[in-house]
Short mmCIF file of C-alpha atoms and ligand atoms in Angstrom, two decimals:
data_model
loop_
_atom_site.label_atom_id
_atom_site.label_comp_id
_atom_site.label_asym_id
_atom_site.label_seq_id
_atom_site.Cartn_x
_atom_site.Cartn_y
_atom_site.Cartn_z
CA MET R 1 -0.79 -10.76 0.70
CA GLY R 2 -2.69 -7.94 -1.00
CA ALA R 3 -6.07 -6.99 -0.07
CA ARG R 4 -7.85 -9.59 -2.26
CA LEU R 5 -6.17 -12.42 -0.26
CA LEU R 6 -6.42 -10.90 2.96
CA ILE R 7 -10.13 -10.76 2.53
CA GLU R 8 -9.96 -14.67 2.20
CA ARG R 9 -8.74 -15.21 5.78
CA VAL R 10 -12.01 -15.18 7.46
CA ALA R 11 -11.20 -16.03 10.54
CA LEU R 12 -8.53 -13.53 11.06
CA LEU R 13 -10.74 -10.98 10.13
CA GLU R 14 -13.43 -11.90 12.56
CA ASP R 15 -10.89 -11.88 15.35
CA ILE R 16 -9.89 -8.54 14.32
CA ALA R 17 -13.35 -6.97 14.26
CA ARG R 18 -13.97 -8.90 17.48
CA ASP R 19 -10.90 -7.25 19.50
CA ALA R 20 -10.78 -4.17 17.78
CA GLY R 21 -14.32 -3.51 16.36
CA THR R 22 -15.63 -1.88 13.26
CA PRO R 23 -14.97 0.00 11.36
CA VAL R 24 -11.51 -1.17 11.01
CA TYR R 25 -8.69 -0.15 8.54
CA ILE R 26 -6.24 -3.23 8.22
CA TYR R 27 -3.03 -2.87 6.40
CA ASP R 28 -0.67 -5.69 5.53
CA ALA R 29 2.77 -4.64 5.78
CA GLY R 30 4.39 -7.56 3.57
CA HIS R 31 2.42 -6.31 0.69
CA VAL R 32 3.80 -2.87 1.10
CA ARG R 33 7.43 -4.51 0.80
CA THR R 34 6.56 -6.22 -2.09
CA GLN R 35 5.17 -3.47 -3.45
CA TYR R 36 8.52 -1.49 -2.65
CA ARG R 37 10.91 -4.09 -3.63
CA ALA R 38 9.55 -4.23 -7.23
CA LEU R 39 9.59 -0.97 -7.54
CA ILE R 40 13.29 -0.72 -6.60
CA ARG R 41 14.27 -3.75 -9.02
CA ALA R 42 12.57 -2.11 -11.61
CA LEU R 43 14.30 1.27 -11.54
CA SER R 44 17.62 -0.48 -10.74
CA ALA R 45 19.16 0.25 -13.86
CA VAL R 46 19.41 3.84 -13.15
CA PRO R 47 20.86 5.76 -9.82
CA HIS R 48 17.34 6.24 -8.10
CA ARG R 49 15.53 6.97 -4.86
CA VAL R 50 12.20 6.42 -3.85
CA PHE R 51 10.08 8.91 -1.70
CA TYR R 52 7.01 7.57 -0.02
CA SER R 53 4.23 10.14 -0.58
CA VAL R 54 2.94 10.18 3.42
CA LYS R 55 -0.38 11.83 2.31
CA ALA R 56 -1.48 8.23 1.20
CA ASN R 57 -1.24 6.70 4.52
CA GLY R 58 0.51 8.36 7.11
CA ASN R 59 -0.06 5.82 9.87
CA LEU R 60 3.13 5.27 12.08
CA GLY R 61 2.84 1.65 11.78
CA VAL R 62 3.02 1.82 7.96
CA LEU R 63 5.36 4.57 7.70
CA SER R 64 7.63 2.55 9.82
CA VAL R 65 7.87 -0.18 7.22
CA LEU R 66 8.66 2.15 4.63
CA HIS R 67 11.59 3.71 6.82
CA GLU R 68 12.63 0.29 7.78
CA LEU R 69 12.92 -0.47 3.88
CA GLY R 70 15.16 2.54 3.34
CA ALA R 71 12.42 4.83 1.58
CA GLY R 72 12.69 8.77 2.12
CA ALA R 73 9.21 10.55 2.26
CA ASP R 74 7.48 12.90 0.30
CA VAL R 75 5.72 15.33 2.76
CA VAL R 76 2.92 18.05 1.98
CA SER R 77 2.54 19.54 5.60
CA ILE R 78 4.53 20.18 8.82
CA GLY R 79 2.11 17.44 10.01
CA GLU R 80 3.14 14.93 7.54
CA PHE R 81 7.06 16.02 8.47
CA VAL R 82 6.68 15.56 12.21
CA ARG R 83 4.83 12.20 11.60
CA ALA R 84 8.05 11.07 9.24
CA ARG R 85 10.38 12.26 11.72
CA ARG R 86 8.53 10.30 14.28
CA VAL R 87 9.36 7.09 13.05
CA GLY R 88 12.85 7.98 12.46
CA PHE R 89 13.09 9.45 8.68
CA ARG R 90 16.21 11.92 8.53
CA ALA R 91 15.14 15.29 7.81
CA ALA R 92 17.60 15.01 5.04
CA ASP R 93 15.63 11.97 3.45
CA VAL R 94 12.71 14.21 3.30
CA ILE R 95 10.95 16.40 0.47
CA PHE R 96 8.57 19.04 1.00
CA SER R 97 6.20 19.51 -2.00
CA GLY R 98 3.01 21.45 -2.32
CA VAL R 99 1.33 24.67 -3.50
CA GLY R 100 0.59 26.45 -0.23
CA LYS R 101 3.62 26.02 2.10
CA ARG R 102 3.39 28.27 5.23
CA LEU R 103 5.92 30.32 6.28
CA ASP R 104 5.97 28.55 9.68
CA GLU R 105 6.16 25.44 7.85
CA LEU R 106 9.21 26.43 5.57
CA ARG R 107 11.07 27.96 8.64
CA ARG R 108 11.05 24.73 10.64
CA THR R 109 11.66 22.28 8.01
CA VAL R 110 14.69 24.49 6.84
CA ARG R 111 15.70 24.84 10.35
CA ASP R 112 15.54 20.75 10.90
CA GLY R 113 17.77 20.17 7.39
CA ILE R 114 15.22 19.00 5.24
CA GLY R 115 16.15 17.43 2.43
CA LEU R 116 14.52 19.46 -0.49
CA ILE R 117 11.90 21.77 -1.07
CA ASN R 118 9.99 21.81 -4.29
CA VAL R 119 9.27 25.31 -5.01
CA GLU R 120 6.25 25.90 -6.71
CA SER R 121 6.16 29.91 -7.27
CA ALA R 122 8.43 33.17 -6.96
CA GLU R 123 6.72 34.26 -3.86
CA GLU R 124 7.68 30.80 -2.31
CA LEU R 125 11.26 31.57 -3.50
CA GLY R 126 11.42 34.82 -1.92
CA HIS R 127 10.19 33.24 1.34
CA LEU R 128 12.73 30.84 1.27
CA ALA R 129 15.47 33.43 0.37
CA ASP R 130 14.70 35.24 3.84
CA ILE R 131 14.52 32.37 5.92
CA ALA R 132 17.85 31.04 4.51
CA ALA R 133 19.49 34.42 5.15
CA ALA R 134 18.06 35.01 8.39
CA LEU R 135 18.76 31.62 9.46
CA LYS R 136 22.03 31.44 7.55
CA LEU R 137 21.18 28.02 6.39
CA PRO R 138 21.79 26.49 3.22
CA VAL R 139 18.65 25.40 1.58
CA ARG R 140 18.13 22.58 -1.22
CA ILE R 141 15.68 23.61 -3.50
CA GLY R 142 13.96 21.80 -6.46
CA ILE R 143 11.54 23.53 -8.72
CA ARG R 144 8.22 21.33 -9.50
CA VAL R 145 7.43 22.48 -13.12
CA ASN R 146 4.09 22.13 -14.53
CA PRO R 147 4.98 20.25 -17.75
CA ASP R 148 1.36 20.99 -19.26
CA VAL R 149 0.70 17.39 -19.92
CA LYS R 150 -3.14 15.60 -19.48
CA THR R 151 -3.64 12.24 -17.88
CA LYS R 152 -6.65 9.93 -17.99
CA ALA R 153 -7.11 10.11 -14.33
CA HIS R 154 -10.33 11.35 -12.44
CA PRO R 155 -10.30 15.14 -13.00
CA TYR R 156 -9.40 16.12 -9.51
CA THR R 157 -6.40 14.08 -9.54
CA GLN R 158 -4.91 15.61 -12.51
CA THR R 159 -2.27 18.13 -11.92
CA GLY R 160 0.24 18.61 -14.82
CA GLU R 161 -2.09 20.30 -17.01
CA ALA R 162 -1.38 24.32 -17.50
CA ASP R 163 -4.81 25.25 -15.96
CA LYS R 164 -4.02 23.78 -12.71
CA LYS R 165 -2.76 25.66 -9.45
CA PHE R 166 0.58 23.05 -9.41
CA GLY R 167 3.79 23.70 -10.35
CA VAL R 168 5.55 26.26 -12.12
CA PRO R 169 4.02 26.86 -15.82
CA LEU R 170 7.01 26.09 -18.23
CA PRO R 171 7.46 29.45 -19.74
CA GLN R 172 7.99 30.80 -16.09
CA VAL R 173 10.94 28.25 -15.00
CA LEU R 174 13.66 29.87 -16.29
CA ASP R 175 13.05 33.06 -14.70
CA LEU R 176 13.00 31.38 -11.43
CA VAL R 177 15.96 30.01 -11.87
CA ARG R 178 17.69 32.98 -12.56
CA ARG R 179 16.25 34.24 -9.38
CA ALA R 180 17.47 31.55 -7.44
CA LEU R 181 20.91 31.60 -9.03
CA ALA R 182 20.98 35.17 -7.47
CA ILE R 183 20.14 34.19 -3.96
CA PRO R 184 22.99 32.93 -1.46
CA PHE R 185 22.14 30.20 0.76
CA LEU R 186 19.69 28.29 -2.04
CA ARG R 187 21.07 25.50 -3.90
CA LEU R 188 18.84 24.23 -6.82
CA GLU R 189 19.29 20.55 -6.83
CA SER R 190 16.41 19.11 -8.55
CA ILE R 191 13.86 19.93 -11.33
CA GLY R 192 10.62 17.80 -10.92
CA MET R 193 7.00 17.36 -11.74
CA HIS R 194 3.85 15.16 -10.69
CA LEU R 195 1.37 14.62 -13.48
CA GLY R 196 -1.52 13.28 -11.16
CA SER R 197 -2.67 10.04 -9.64
CA GLN R 198 -3.80 7.00 -10.49
CA ILE R 199 -2.10 7.15 -14.05
CA CYS R 200 -2.38 3.80 -15.76
CA ASP R 201 -1.09 4.72 -19.26
CA PRO R 202 2.58 5.62 -19.28
CA GLN R 203 2.61 7.73 -22.12
CA ALA R 204 1.72 10.97 -20.01
CA TYR R 205 5.25 10.20 -18.01
CA VAL R 206 7.12 9.91 -21.49
CA THR R 207 5.82 13.34 -23.21
CA ALA R 208 6.41 15.27 -19.81
CA GLY R 209 9.58 13.69 -19.42
CA SER R 210 10.99 15.01 -22.98
CA ARG R 211 10.08 18.48 -21.76
CA ILE R 212 11.96 18.05 -18.50
CA VAL R 213 14.80 16.69 -20.00
CA ASP R 214 15.03 19.75 -22.63
CA LEU R 215 14.38 21.97 -19.53
CA VAL R 216 17.49 20.60 -17.74
CA ALA R 217 19.78 21.31 -20.85
CA LYS R 218 18.24 24.89 -20.46
CA VAL R 219 18.80 25.30 -17.04
CA ARG R 220 22.26 24.05 -17.04
CA SER R 221 22.90 26.42 -19.87
CA LEU R 222 22.14 29.54 -17.33
CA GLY R 223 25.09 28.05 -15.58
CA VAL R 224 23.58 25.84 -12.80
CA GLU R 225 25.93 23.11 -11.56
CA THR R 226 24.20 22.24 -8.77
CA LEU R 227 21.71 20.06 -10.12
CA ARG R 228 21.31 16.27 -8.89
CA ALA R 229 17.94 14.84 -9.67
CA VAL R 230 15.18 14.45 -11.48
CA ASP R 231 11.90 14.26 -9.69
CA VAL R 232 8.88 12.53 -11.79
CA GLY R 233 6.53 12.73 -8.76
CA GLY R 234 4.12 9.65 -7.96
CA GLY R 235 0.76 8.75 -9.68
CA LEU R 236 1.54 5.12 -10.51
CA GLY R 237 -2.11 3.55 -10.93
CA ILE R 238 -3.12 0.40 -9.19
CA ARG R 239 -5.91 -2.12 -10.01
CA TYR R 240 -9.00 -1.34 -8.15
CA THR R 241 -11.53 -3.64 -10.00
CA ASP R 242 -10.75 -4.27 -13.82
CA GLU R 243 -8.27 -1.63 -14.46
CA SER R 244 -4.91 -2.51 -15.59
CA ALA R 245 -2.40 -1.19 -13.07
CA LEU R 246 0.95 0.53 -14.45
CA GLU R 247 3.35 -2.19 -13.58
CA PRO R 248 6.63 -0.74 -12.22
CA GLU R 249 8.48 -2.17 -15.08
CA ALA R 250 6.43 0.08 -17.70
CA PHE R 251 6.57 2.85 -15.28
CA ALA R 252 10.45 2.52 -15.29
CA ALA R 253 10.78 2.22 -18.98
CA ALA R 254 9.01 5.66 -19.31
CA VAL R 255 10.89 7.41 -16.38
CA THR R 256 14.44 5.83 -16.51
CA PRO R 257 15.29 7.80 -19.37
CA LEU R 258 15.11 11.08 -17.74
CA ALA R 259 17.95 9.99 -15.58
CA ARG R 260 20.06 8.37 -18.59
CA GLU R 261 19.31 11.48 -20.74
CA THR R 262 20.39 14.16 -17.95
CA GLY R 263 22.77 12.02 -16.16
CA LEU R 264 20.73 12.91 -12.78
CA THR R 265 19.47 10.71 -9.89
CA LEU R 266 15.70 9.51 -10.31
CA PHE R 267 13.44 10.69 -7.46
CA VAL R 268 10.11 9.15 -7.33
CA GLU R 269 7.50 9.75 -5.02
CA PRO R 270 4.73 7.01 -5.22
CA GLY R 271 1.91 6.70 -2.61
CA ARG R 272 -0.90 4.50 -3.84
CA TYR R 273 1.41 2.05 -5.34
CA LEU R 274 2.86 1.22 -2.31
CA VAL R 275 -0.25 0.98 0.02
CA GLY R 276 -3.67 1.03 -1.76
CA ASN R 277 -3.93 -2.69 -1.89
CA ALA R 278 -2.39 -3.33 1.32
CA GLY R 279 -5.67 -1.89 2.87
CA VAL R 280 -8.80 -3.15 3.60
CA LEU R 281 -11.41 -1.40 5.57
CA LEU R 282 -13.92 -4.19 7.50
CA ALA R 283 -17.29 -2.94 8.58
CA ARG R 284 -20.54 -4.64 9.87
CA CYS R 285 -23.89 -4.69 8.24
CA LEU R 286 -26.19 -2.82 10.73
CA TYR R 287 -29.52 -2.89 8.83
CA ARG R 288 -30.85 -3.86 5.40
CA LYS R 289 -33.56 -1.86 3.83
CA LYS R 290 -35.71 -1.93 0.99
CA ALA R 291 -37.23 1.14 -1.17
CA LEU R 292 -39.05 1.60 -4.55
CA GLY R 293 -37.27 -1.61 -5.95
CA LYS R 294 -33.92 -0.75 -4.49
CA ALA R 295 -32.19 -2.41 -1.94
CA PHE R 296 -29.52 -1.07 0.75
CA VAL R 297 -27.11 -2.67 3.11
CA VAL R 298 -26.41 -0.03 5.93
CA LEU R 299 -23.17 -0.73 7.07
CA ASP R 300 -21.43 0.75 10.37
CA ALA R 301 -18.68 2.40 7.84
CA ALA R 302 -19.49 5.74 6.04
CA MET R 303 -18.15 8.36 3.74
CA ASN R 304 -16.24 9.95 6.59
CA ASP R 305 -14.19 6.94 7.05
CA LEU R 306 -13.64 6.34 3.21
CA LEU R 307 -14.58 9.35 0.95
CA ARG R 308 -13.53 8.05 -2.27
CA PRO R 309 -16.76 6.40 -3.63
CA SER R 310 -18.64 10.21 -2.98
CA LEU R 311 -15.78 12.46 -4.11
CA TYR R 312 -14.61 10.86 -7.04
CA GLY R 313 -17.34 7.88 -7.63
CA ALA R 314 -14.52 5.56 -7.26
CA GLU R 315 -15.03 1.76 -7.25
CA HIS R 316 -13.72 -0.34 -4.58
CA HIS R 317 -14.11 -4.14 -4.44
CA ILE R 318 -16.79 -5.47 -1.64
CA GLN R 319 -17.01 -8.55 -0.45
CA VAL R 320 -19.26 -10.36 2.43
CA VAL R 321 -16.92 -12.03 4.57
CA GLY R 322 -16.76 -15.77 4.57
CA ALA R 323 -19.80 -15.55 1.95
CA ASP R 324 -18.74 -18.34 -0.87
CA ARG R 325 -17.03 -16.02 -3.37
CA ALA R 326 -18.35 -18.58 -6.19
CA SER R 327 -22.14 -18.23 -4.80
CA PRO R 328 -24.14 -18.53 -8.04
CA ALA R 329 -25.85 -15.14 -9.45
CA GLU R 330 -29.23 -16.66 -8.35
CA GLY R 331 -27.87 -16.47 -4.54
CA ARG R 332 -26.86 -12.81 -4.82
CA GLU R 333 -28.71 -9.61 -4.53
CA ARG R 334 -28.20 -6.32 -6.12
CA VAL R 335 -27.57 -3.94 -3.36
CA ASP R 336 -26.26 -0.11 -2.52
CA ILE R 337 -23.50 -0.83 0.18
CA VAL R 338 -24.29 3.05 2.38
CA GLY R 339 -23.19 4.11 5.64
CA PRO R 340 -25.19 5.79 8.47
CA VAL R 341 -24.40 9.30 7.33
CA CYS R 342 -26.89 12.10 6.41
CA GLU R 343 -26.21 12.15 3.17
CA THR R 344 -27.46 10.39 0.04
CA GLY R 345 -23.57 10.56 -1.38
CA ASP R 346 -22.79 8.36 1.60
CA PHE R 347 -22.56 5.35 -0.38
CA LEU R 348 -19.51 3.02 -0.46
CA GLY R 349 -20.47 0.95 -3.56
CA ARG R 350 -23.35 1.16 -5.72
CA ASP R 351 -25.33 -1.54 -7.71
CA ARG R 352 -23.03 -4.26 -6.15
CA TYR R 353 -24.20 -8.01 -6.74
CA LEU R 354 -23.72 -9.77 -3.33
CA PRO R 355 -24.35 -12.88 -1.37
CA ALA R 356 -27.03 -11.56 0.82
CA ALA R 357 -25.38 -10.02 4.08
CA GLN R 358 -27.44 -9.93 7.20
CA PRO R 359 -27.12 -7.53 10.18
CA GLY R 360 -23.83 -8.35 11.81
CA ALA R 361 -22.18 -10.10 8.66
CA LEU R 362 -18.58 -8.63 7.87
CA LEU R 363 -18.00 -6.77 4.76
CA ALA R 364 -14.44 -6.07 3.37
CA ILE R 365 -13.85 -2.93 1.37
CA SER R 366 -10.39 -3.58 -0.85
CA GLY R 367 -7.86 -1.39 -2.33
CA VAL R 368 -8.28 1.10 0.58
CA GLY R 369 -4.75 1.53 2.19
CA ALA R 370 -4.20 4.71 0.19
CA TYR R 371 -6.37 7.73 0.27
CA GLY R 372 -8.71 5.48 2.85
CA PHE R 373 -7.98 6.62 6.58
CA SER R 374 -6.05 9.65 5.53
CA MET R 375 -8.86 11.53 4.08
CA SER R 376 -11.34 10.33 6.69
CA SER R 377 -12.98 12.83 9.00
CA THR R 378 -15.42 13.07 11.98
CA TYR R 379 -18.42 14.16 10.27
CA ASN R 380 -21.57 13.47 12.00
CA SER R 381 -19.43 13.01 14.68
CA ARG R 382 -18.47 9.67 14.19
CA PRO R 383 -15.02 8.91 15.92
CA ARG R 384 -12.49 7.62 13.13
CA ALA R 385 -11.71 4.11 12.86
CA ALA R 386 -8.95 2.11 14.38
CA GLU R 387 -6.03 0.86 12.51
CA VAL R 388 -4.42 -2.38 12.21
CA VAL R 389 -1.31 -3.62 11.09
CA ILE R 390 -0.62 -7.16 10.20
CA ASP R 391 2.91 -8.11 9.92
CA GLY R 392 3.25 -11.94 8.80
CA GLU R 393 1.74 -14.18 11.60
CA ARG R 394 1.25 -11.02 13.82
CA TRP R 395 -0.96 -8.30 13.91
CA ALA R 396 -1.31 -5.13 16.14
CA VAL R 397 -3.69 -2.03 16.47
CA ALA R 398 -1.40 0.64 15.44
CA ARG R 399 -3.77 3.31 15.98
CA ARG R 400 -6.69 2.96 18.32
CA ARG R 401 -10.43 3.88 17.59
CA GLU R 402 -11.28 7.89 18.64
CA SER R 403 -12.95 7.88 21.67
CA LEU R 404 -16.00 10.09 22.23
CA GLU R 405 -13.59 12.31 24.20
CA ASP R 406 -11.43 12.78 21.53
CA LEU R 407 -14.40 14.03 19.31
CA MET R 408 -14.23 17.06 21.67
CA VAL R 409 -10.78 17.89 22.44
CA GLY R 410 -9.76 21.48 22.66
CA GLU R 411 -13.67 22.71 22.40
CA ARG R 412 -15.18 24.36 25.27
CA THR R 413 -18.75 25.37 26.25
CA LEU R 414 -19.73 29.02 26.67
CA ASP R 415 -19.78 28.28 30.28
CA GLU R 416 -16.24 27.19 30.24
CA ILE R 417 -15.18 30.39 28.34
CA GLU R 418 -16.86 32.45 30.87
CA ALA R 419 -14.97 30.57 33.87
CA ALA R 420 -11.67 30.97 31.82
CA ASP R 421 -12.33 34.94 31.30
CA ALA R 422 -11.29 33.99 27.41
CA TRP R 423 -13.63 36.45 25.71
CA ARG R 424 -11.99 38.98 23.53
CA ASP R 425 -13.49 42.59 22.90
CA THR R 426 -14.52 42.83 19.24
CA ALA R 427 -14.18 46.33 19.30
CA ALA R 428 -10.63 46.22 20.20
CA ALA R 429 -9.61 44.99 16.65
CA GLU R 430 -8.73 47.84 14.49
CA PHE R 431 -10.67 47.43 10.99
CA GLU R 432 -11.60 49.74 8.29
CA THR R 433 -14.96 50.21 6.68
CA PRO R 434 -14.64 49.98 3.04
N1 LLP Z 1 3.90 13.76 -5.10
C1 LLP Z 1 2.89 14.88 -5.03
C2 LLP Z 1 3.58 16.10 -5.28
C3 LLP Z 1 1.47 14.30 -4.95
O1 LLP Z 1 0.63 15.47 -4.75
C4 LLP Z 1 1.06 13.49 -4.61
C5 LLP Z 1 -0.51 12.85 -4.48
C6 LLP Z 1 1.75 12.07 -4.85
C7 LLP Z 1 3.42 12.58 -4.97
C8 LLP Z 1 1.38 10.78 -4.87
O2 LLP Z 1 0.76 10.48 -5.78
P1 LLP Z 1 0.02 8.74 -6.01
O3 LLP Z 1 1.61 7.89 -6.28
O4 LLP Z 1 -0.22 8.15 -4.48
O5 LLP Z 1 -0.60 8.78 -7.02
N2 LLP Z 1 -7.19 11.35 -3.05
C9 LLP Z 1 -6.63 11.04 -4.10
C10 LLP Z 1 -5.54 11.20 -4.66
C11 LLP Z 1 -4.93 12.57 -4.51
C12 LLP Z 1 -3.34 12.60 -4.88
C13 LLP Z 1 -2.62 13.70 -4.39
N3 LLP Z 1 -1.21 13.86 -4.58
C14 LLP Z 1 -7.40 9.63 -4.45
O6 LLP Z 1 -7.93 9.23 -3.44
O7 LLP Z 1 -7.45 9.18 -5.42
#
């Protein structure tokens, strides 16, 4: 049951809204399973491994579903690593990616026996050499390459072009490999890439893939005998409104040649594809407003709950729960769906034709299972929403709504600082004036 079907289950949504409150994220575990199995099926012609990209949705309930399915995890911080471990992912089944891994993050993941660290720079390789030598532990590394390929995704989510911060530029890779070869304890197991997100046209994978195949041959010619995998990253585009999704079969046709031509296991790191359309955000209409020819529906959800429309101009399907979908055009009104946050950029949908929503009505926003809650914040001191998982005929709160107390955890007033004798002397810090 994807998000669109979930929206049709009016009584269930009303129950959840009543019991868990709004705004609330709702994820359908069944949809995640369906997506995972379709991908595995499509890739079955070659040895492969799916590492779920935790940044898309790190809810422990959702992570448990992927763990049960047998996925590995792709993490980008120690926080995501800890989440993955909490639901039972073995460290060996985790890939650590990211352009700015901190020393403490590298140390901790190496100590715990992480499966693969995708190195992005010579400096990072240096840190790993030191850590491995100090801990006397083997470290499995991959090199994330920047293959210099453009995608048609939003500019903020393109990562595979030469002028982006991500990956090691192609011309620098062999040098990095030579360095890695000289470092005891390091084992180069993977060559990888990640081209960007919401990619609907498989051509970018084909173009970049052939560069990776050439590169693997050159890497081997340097004497590397430890390669095990070729990692094509994530990025599979899904259908939000009317775009055509990148279907698993088309994706597989574009990337399986990499495995065949190199004889390596194919690693993939999907996030959005697995969870995006498993999620809806349920919110209540608080007010209706009219201003200079514009009509607004003010919800109790806002840009702090779902940032994608404000940040990327992303379009998510929005529906008034229980309103007849087939209601005639004249029964609808053109409205902006906005939230209570004090920014003009706080909108969840603009110029939408919807059946009139009165205060108290429930609205459902689809396609928010990926990069919805995970990008939410407490801006305007708004406690973050609850998260609910539906599994077959059952549902449960998998993350309770944040409380007002949660908002201030770890903070203190000046009186409390005084009482704790926590002031430090600014003059005690040494500094040089320029
Ligand atoms: N692997 C790496 C190294 C990544 O950086 C990402 C996403 C993925 C895998 C998973 O990509 P996916 O399959 O989900 O496309 N906040 C943006 C998306 C940013 C994606 C960042 N990296 C959005 O809401 O569209």
